[in-house]
GROMACS .gro file of C-alpha atoms in nm:
model
  285
    1UNK     CA    1  -1.759   1.782   5.232
    2UNK     CA    2  -2.017   1.880   5.457
    3UNK     CA    3  -2.195   2.031   5.132
    4UNK     CA    4  -2.122   1.685   4.935
    5UNK     CA    5  -2.323   1.460   5.258
    6UNK     CA    6  -2.599   1.712   5.224
    7UNK     CA    7  -2.623   1.700   4.863
    8UNK     CA    8  -2.652   1.263   4.826
    9UNK     CA    9  -2.904   1.271   5.130
   10UNK     CA   10  -3.087   1.481   4.937
   11UNK     CA   11  -3.095   1.340   4.605
   12UNK     CA   12  -3.054   0.965   4.769
   13UNK     CA   13  -3.401   0.900   4.608
   14UNK     CA   14  -3.251   0.941   4.240
   15UNK     CA   15  -2.952   0.761   4.288
   16UNK     CA   16  -3.162   0.460   4.411
   17UNK     CA   17  -3.340   0.462   4.107
   18UNK     CA   18  -3.083   0.478   3.877
   19UNK     CA   19  -2.876   0.186   4.070
   20UNK     CA   20  -3.205  -0.052   4.031
   21UNK     CA   21  -3.207   0.085   3.692
   22UNK     CA   22  -2.887  -0.032   3.609
   23UNK     CA   23  -2.909  -0.338   3.830
   24UNK     CA   24  -3.251  -0.448   3.621
   25UNK     CA   25  -3.109  -0.382   3.306
   26UNK     CA   26  -2.811  -0.564   3.321
   27UNK     CA   27  -3.038  -0.888   3.450
   28UNK     CA   28  -3.238  -0.857   3.142
   29UNK     CA   29  -2.984  -0.861   2.934
   30UNK     CA   30  -2.807  -1.119   3.091
   31UNK     CA   31  -3.051  -1.362   3.182
   32UNK     CA   32  -3.300  -1.367   2.854
   33UNK     CA   33  -3.135  -1.456   2.555
   34UNK     CA   34  -3.353  -1.263   2.306
   35UNK     CA   35  -3.294  -0.942   2.468
   36UNK     CA   36  -2.942  -1.017   2.500
   37UNK     CA   37  -2.865  -1.093   2.112
   38UNK     CA   38  -3.098  -0.783   2.076
   39UNK     CA   39  -2.840  -0.555   2.301
   40UNK     CA   40  -2.506  -0.757   2.127
   41UNK     CA   41  -2.659  -0.653   1.799
   42UNK     CA   42  -2.724  -0.305   1.853
   43UNK     CA   43  -2.361  -0.282   2.033
   44UNK     CA   44  -2.209  -0.378   1.765
   45UNK     CA   45  -2.427  -0.154   1.532
   46UNK     CA   46  -2.318   0.122   1.781
   47UNK     CA   47  -1.940   0.034   1.794
   48UNK     CA   48  -1.897  -0.062   1.400
   49UNK     CA   49  -2.069   0.293   1.323
   50UNK     CA   50  -1.805   0.490   1.525
   51UNK     CA   51  -1.551   0.356   1.380
   52UNK     CA   52  -1.666   0.406   1.019
   53UNK     CA   53  -1.734   0.744   1.193
   54UNK     CA   54  -1.322   0.765   1.333
   55UNK     CA   55  -1.221   0.658   0.960
   56UNK     CA   56  -1.406   0.872   0.802
   57UNK     CA   57  -1.263   1.154   1.002
   58UNK     CA   58  -0.841   1.035   0.972
   59UNK     CA   59  -0.958   1.040   0.635
   60UNK     CA   60  -1.032   1.359   0.599
   61UNK     CA   61  -0.776   1.553   0.812
   62UNK     CA   62  -0.533   1.297   0.598
   63UNK     CA   63  -0.604   1.408   0.263
   64UNK     CA   64  -0.455   1.737   0.321
   65UNK     CA   65  -0.109   1.538   0.338
   66UNK     CA   66  -0.151   1.286   0.071
   67UNK     CA   67  -0.219   1.580  -0.161
   68UNK     CA   68   0.111   1.756  -0.088
   69UNK     CA   69   0.239   1.463  -0.134
   70UNK     CA   70   0.083   1.387  -0.502
   71UNK     CA   71   0.151   1.754  -0.573
   72UNK     CA   72   0.522   1.685  -0.506
   73UNK     CA   73   0.547   1.393  -0.711
   74UNK     CA   74   0.333   1.506  -0.993
   75UNK     CA   75   0.542   1.839  -0.999
   76UNK     CA   76   0.865   1.600  -0.987
   77UNK     CA   77   0.752   1.378  -1.275
   78UNK     CA   78   0.606   1.687  -1.499
   79UNK     CA   79   1.001   1.838  -1.445
   80UNK     CA   80   1.159   1.517  -1.546
   81UNK     CA   81   0.998   1.446  -1.857
   82UNK     CA   82   1.031   1.843  -1.955
   83UNK     CA   83   1.379   1.766  -1.916
   84UNK     CA   84   1.383   1.429  -2.129
   85UNK     CA   85   1.181   1.572  -2.380
   86UNK     CA   86   1.445   1.873  -2.450
   87UNK     CA   87   1.695   1.620  -2.434
   88UNK     CA   88   1.556   1.405  -2.728
   89UNK     CA   89   1.448   1.719  -2.921
   90UNK     CA   90   1.814   1.867  -2.869
   91UNK     CA   91   1.907   1.461  -3.039
   92UNK     CA   92   1.675   1.393  -3.278
   93UNK     CA   93   1.584   1.790  -3.346
   94UNK     CA   94   1.228   1.612  -3.335
   95UNK     CA   95   1.020   1.643  -3.007
   96UNK     CA   96   0.738   1.430  -3.129
   97UNK     CA   97   1.008   1.124  -3.128
   98UNK     CA   98   0.962   1.181  -2.709
   99UNK     CA   99   0.564   1.213  -2.696
  100UNK     CA  100   0.533   0.920  -2.949
  101UNK     CA  101   0.797   0.675  -2.746
  102UNK     CA  102   0.551   0.783  -2.392
  103UNK     CA  103   0.210   0.696  -2.625
  104UNK     CA  104   0.369   0.356  -2.706
  105UNK     CA  105   0.461   0.292  -2.377
  106UNK     CA  106   0.158   0.429  -2.175
  107UNK     CA  107  -0.057   0.206  -2.400
  108UNK     CA  108   0.060  -0.118  -2.310
  109UNK     CA  109  -0.071  -0.050  -1.953
  110UNK     CA  110  -0.401   0.024  -1.794
  111UNK     CA  111  -0.422   0.162  -1.432
  112UNK     CA  112  -0.761   0.025  -1.203
  113UNK     CA  113  -0.779   0.232  -0.866
  114UNK     CA  114  -0.877   0.080  -0.556
  115UNK     CA  115  -0.880   0.178  -0.232
  116UNK     CA  116  -0.672  -0.045   0.092
  117UNK     CA  117  -0.920  -0.224   0.271
  118UNK     CA  118  -0.692  -0.382   0.540
  119UNK     CA  119  -0.240  -0.344   0.605
  120UNK     CA  120   0.013  -0.458   0.835
  121UNK     CA  121   0.366  -0.304   0.823
  122UNK     CA  122   0.525  -0.478   1.148
  123UNK     CA  123   0.506  -0.817   0.991
  124UNK     CA  124   0.764  -1.069   0.842
  125UNK     CA  125   0.473  -1.152   0.596
  126UNK     CA  126   0.225  -0.850   0.578
  127UNK     CA  127  -0.036  -0.868   0.299
  128UNK     CA  128  -0.294  -0.529   0.197
  129UNK     CA  129  -0.608  -0.632   0.111
  130UNK     CA  130  -0.767  -0.393  -0.173
  131UNK     CA  131  -1.192  -0.322  -0.277
  132UNK     CA  132  -1.116  -0.469  -0.658
  133UNK     CA  133  -1.085  -0.803  -0.761
  134UNK     CA  134  -1.185  -1.028  -1.092
  135UNK     CA  135  -1.445  -0.850  -1.148
  136UNK     CA  136  -1.271  -0.525  -1.221
  137UNK     CA  137  -1.024  -0.703  -1.428
  138UNK     CA  138  -0.735  -0.789  -1.205
  139UNK     CA  139  -0.585  -1.081  -1.206
  140UNK     CA  140  -0.272  -1.287  -1.025
  141UNK     CA  141   0.045  -1.133  -1.049
  142UNK     CA  142  -0.038  -0.771  -1.129
  143UNK     CA  143   0.162  -0.453  -1.023
  144UNK     CA  144   0.047  -0.224  -0.726
  145UNK     CA  145   0.163   0.124  -0.704
  146UNK     CA  146   0.097   0.469  -0.610
  147UNK     CA  147   0.125   0.812  -0.604
  148UNK     CA  148   0.479   0.805  -0.413
  149UNK     CA  149   0.609   0.501  -0.590
  150UNK     CA  150   0.616   0.096  -0.603
  151UNK     CA  151   0.345  -0.101  -0.342
  152UNK     CA  152   0.384  -0.479  -0.479
  153UNK     CA  153   0.242  -0.734  -0.645
  154UNK     CA  154  -0.109  -0.883  -0.638
  155UNK     CA  155  -0.153  -1.232  -0.467
  156UNK     CA  156  -0.489  -1.353  -0.514
  157UNK     CA  157  -0.816  -1.199  -0.648
  158UNK     CA  158  -1.138  -1.279  -0.541
  159UNK     CA  159  -1.478  -1.087  -0.722
  160UNK     CA  160  -1.438  -0.830  -0.553
  161UNK     CA  161  -1.133  -0.816  -0.358
  162UNK     CA  162  -0.774  -0.894  -0.381
  163UNK     CA  163  -0.451  -0.938  -0.158
  164UNK     CA  164  -0.161  -0.771  -0.237
  165UNK     CA  165   0.221  -0.910  -0.167
  166UNK     CA  166   0.411  -0.581  -0.094
  167UNK     CA  167   0.741  -0.479  -0.071
  168UNK     CA  168   0.792  -0.536   0.300
  169UNK     CA  169   0.727  -0.901   0.294
  170UNK     CA  170   1.010  -1.143   0.311
  171UNK     CA  171   0.888  -1.325  -0.011
  172UNK     CA  172   0.901  -1.022  -0.212
  173UNK     CA  173   1.136  -0.992  -0.514
  174UNK     CA  174   1.135  -0.742  -0.726
  175UNK     CA  175   1.333  -0.657  -1.019
  176UNK     CA  176   1.504  -0.263  -1.018
  177UNK     CA  177   1.718  -0.032  -1.180
  178UNK     CA  178   1.941   0.267  -1.042
  179UNK     CA  179   1.816   0.511  -1.215
  180UNK     CA  180   2.053   0.726  -1.503
  181UNK     CA  181   2.301   0.442  -1.446
  182UNK     CA  182   2.171   0.119  -1.599
  183UNK     CA  183   2.279  -0.121  -1.304
  184UNK     CA  184   2.027  -0.395  -1.218
  185UNK     CA  185   1.985  -0.578  -0.893
  186UNK     CA  186   1.677  -0.741  -0.735
  187UNK     CA  187   1.503  -0.575  -0.391
  188UNK     CA  188   1.412  -0.742  -0.086
  189UNK     CA  189   1.312  -0.691   0.265
  190UNK     CA  190   1.393  -0.914   0.560
  191UNK     CA  191   1.175  -0.756   0.857
  192UNK     CA  192   1.184  -0.458   1.072
  193UNK     CA  193   1.210  -0.124   0.961
  194UNK     CA  194   0.903  -0.041   0.748
  195UNK     CA  195   1.076   0.216   0.593
  196UNK     CA  196   1.391   0.036   0.465
  197UNK     CA  197   1.477  -0.237   0.177
  198UNK     CA  198   1.770  -0.374   0.028
  199UNK     CA  199   1.924  -0.404  -0.325
  200UNK     CA  200   2.090  -0.732  -0.387
  201UNK     CA  201   2.343  -0.832  -0.634
  202UNK     CA  202   2.475  -0.495  -0.816
  203UNK     CA  203   2.770  -0.582  -0.971
  204UNK     CA  204   3.085  -0.459  -0.831
  205UNK     CA  205   3.206  -0.260  -1.148
  206UNK     CA  206   2.903  -0.038  -1.091
  207UNK     CA  207   2.934   0.323  -1.034
  208UNK     CA  208   2.676   0.536  -0.832
  209UNK     CA  209   2.697   0.698  -0.490
  210UNK     CA  210   2.470   0.740  -0.190
  211UNK     CA  211   2.138   0.947  -0.275
  212UNK     CA  212   2.067   0.790  -0.604
  213UNK     CA  213   1.731   0.682  -0.696
  214UNK     CA  214   1.582   0.370  -0.736
  215UNK     CA  215   1.324   0.245  -1.002
  216UNK     CA  216   1.177  -0.107  -1.131
  217UNK     CA  217   1.376  -0.176  -1.437
  218UNK     CA  218   1.119  -0.332  -1.665
  219UNK     CA  219   1.260  -0.644  -1.658
  220UNK     CA  220   0.907  -0.835  -1.613
  221UNK     CA  221   0.557  -0.760  -1.755
  222UNK     CA  222   0.483  -0.696  -1.424
  223UNK     CA  223   0.603  -0.338  -1.372
  224UNK     CA  224   0.714  -0.074  -1.678
  225UNK     CA  225   0.956   0.047  -1.628
  226UNK     CA  226   1.052   0.359  -1.420
  227UNK     CA  227   0.808   0.376  -1.123
  228UNK     CA  228   1.028   0.478  -0.797
  229UNK     CA  229   1.092   0.228  -0.546
  230UNK     CA  230   1.362   0.446  -0.302
  231UNK     CA  231   1.680   0.646  -0.218
  232UNK     CA  232   2.004   0.469  -0.143
  233UNK     CA  233   2.091   0.585   0.210
  234UNK     CA  234   2.412   0.307   0.247
  235UNK     CA  235   2.631   0.078   0.034
  236UNK     CA  236   2.807  -0.157   0.151
  237UNK     CA  237   2.942  -0.580   0.035
  238UNK     CA  238   2.743  -0.849  -0.029
  239UNK     CA  239   2.810  -1.177   0.221
  240UNK     CA  240   3.037  -1.323  -0.060
  241UNK     CA  241   3.194  -0.983  -0.147
  242UNK     CA  242   3.084  -1.043  -0.499
  243UNK     CA  243   2.829  -0.781  -0.522
  244UNK     CA  244   2.725  -0.477  -0.341
  245UNK     CA  245   2.425  -0.469  -0.148
  246UNK     CA  246   2.286  -0.124  -0.085
  247UNK     CA  247   2.016  -0.010   0.123
  248UNK     CA  248   1.739   0.226   0.050
  249UNK     CA  249   1.478   0.446   0.202
  250UNK     CA  250   1.134   0.361   0.052
  251UNK     CA  251   0.955   0.609  -0.092
  252UNK     CA  252   0.593   0.449  -0.055
  253UNK     CA  253   0.516   0.540   0.350
  254UNK     CA  254   0.335   0.164   0.372
  255UNK     CA  255   0.213   0.267   0.722
  256UNK     CA  256  -0.028   0.581   0.553
  257UNK     CA  257  -0.127   0.384   0.226
  258UNK     CA  258  -0.443   0.434   0.129
  259UNK     CA  259  -0.478   0.505  -0.268
  260UNK     CA  260  -0.318   0.277  -0.510
  261UNK     CA  261  -0.335   0.160  -0.834
  262UNK     CA  262  -0.350  -0.174  -1.002
  263UNK     CA  263  -0.139  -0.166  -1.313
  264UNK     CA  264  -0.259  -0.409  -1.590
  265UNK     CA  265  -0.086  -0.473  -1.911
  266UNK     CA  266  -0.319  -0.498  -2.185
  267UNK     CA  267  -0.351  -0.892  -2.336
  268UNK     CA  268  -0.227  -0.982  -1.972
  269UNK     CA  269  -0.474  -1.280  -1.974
  270UNK     CA  270  -0.435  -1.392  -2.292
  271UNK     CA  271  -0.055  -1.397  -2.248
  272UNK     CA  272  -0.098  -1.604  -1.865
  273UNK     CA  273  -0.274  -1.846  -2.073
  274UNK     CA  274  -0.070  -1.945  -2.345
  275UNK     CA  275   0.234  -1.934  -2.095
  276UNK     CA  276   0.002  -2.185  -1.947
  277UNK     CA  277  -0.079  -2.392  -2.204
  278UNK     CA  278   0.325  -2.386  -2.269
  279UNK     CA  279   0.396  -2.538  -1.958
  280UNK     CA  280   0.090  -2.777  -1.946
  281UNK     CA  281   0.248  -2.912  -2.311
  282UNK     CA  282   0.571  -2.999  -2.151
  283UNK     CA  283   0.471  -3.167  -1.870
  284UNK     CA  284   0.253  -3.397  -2.064
  285UNK     CA  285   0.589  -3.445  -2.277
   0.00000   0.00000   0.00000
């Protein structure tokens, strides 16, 4: 204690100097509008730069996990395609048939990569903003997916940005099917856990089990068939008892979503224009 007091007494003039500097600085920026605005602008720039550095660091350390997930996903898809190609070759004795079918299906779609700008997972009406818009060929009602599976549907698009309604939104209703079983339903989310959703209206005569995968059905022009949605974890009856209600564990990690692909069908804009024209014609009549 004696040494601390001796230190303060010895260097008291430096402490007084620092105190006066801080007081003068506060008075300068508080009571002078120009200096105050300059301080606020500089502070915002510094804070923004720090946040940008923090975001870059977080992205860097998450790359290993994302690459691992994508590698596992690609390995699974390659394995699945190989099995399907072998089975078709055995049935038709023609390996080119499967390749031709795949090319025909994929030729109807193109993928536009995008980065997630903002995202939420705790609200009833979660939304995702991506850094691609109409200038990049993106329109409303286009599907969005990532390396792990389904993400959602484009809701609004400006020139350079778009807002996506993800699976984690109470207004999301997407047609899905149980992989390899051929039974259909629609997927909903009622809030709560960001890793779970439900498949409604699965017929009572359907045969499936816990652990089966759920994927997009292809019954709409938004998504091609076969995009992974999640895995069945629980089977229960619907409220009216006329169908099944399935709880699924989503394959997409929405809390760690950074890179997505917008799925655009070739001729999408032309088809929408024709549909709008038909609706206008019916309205006039």
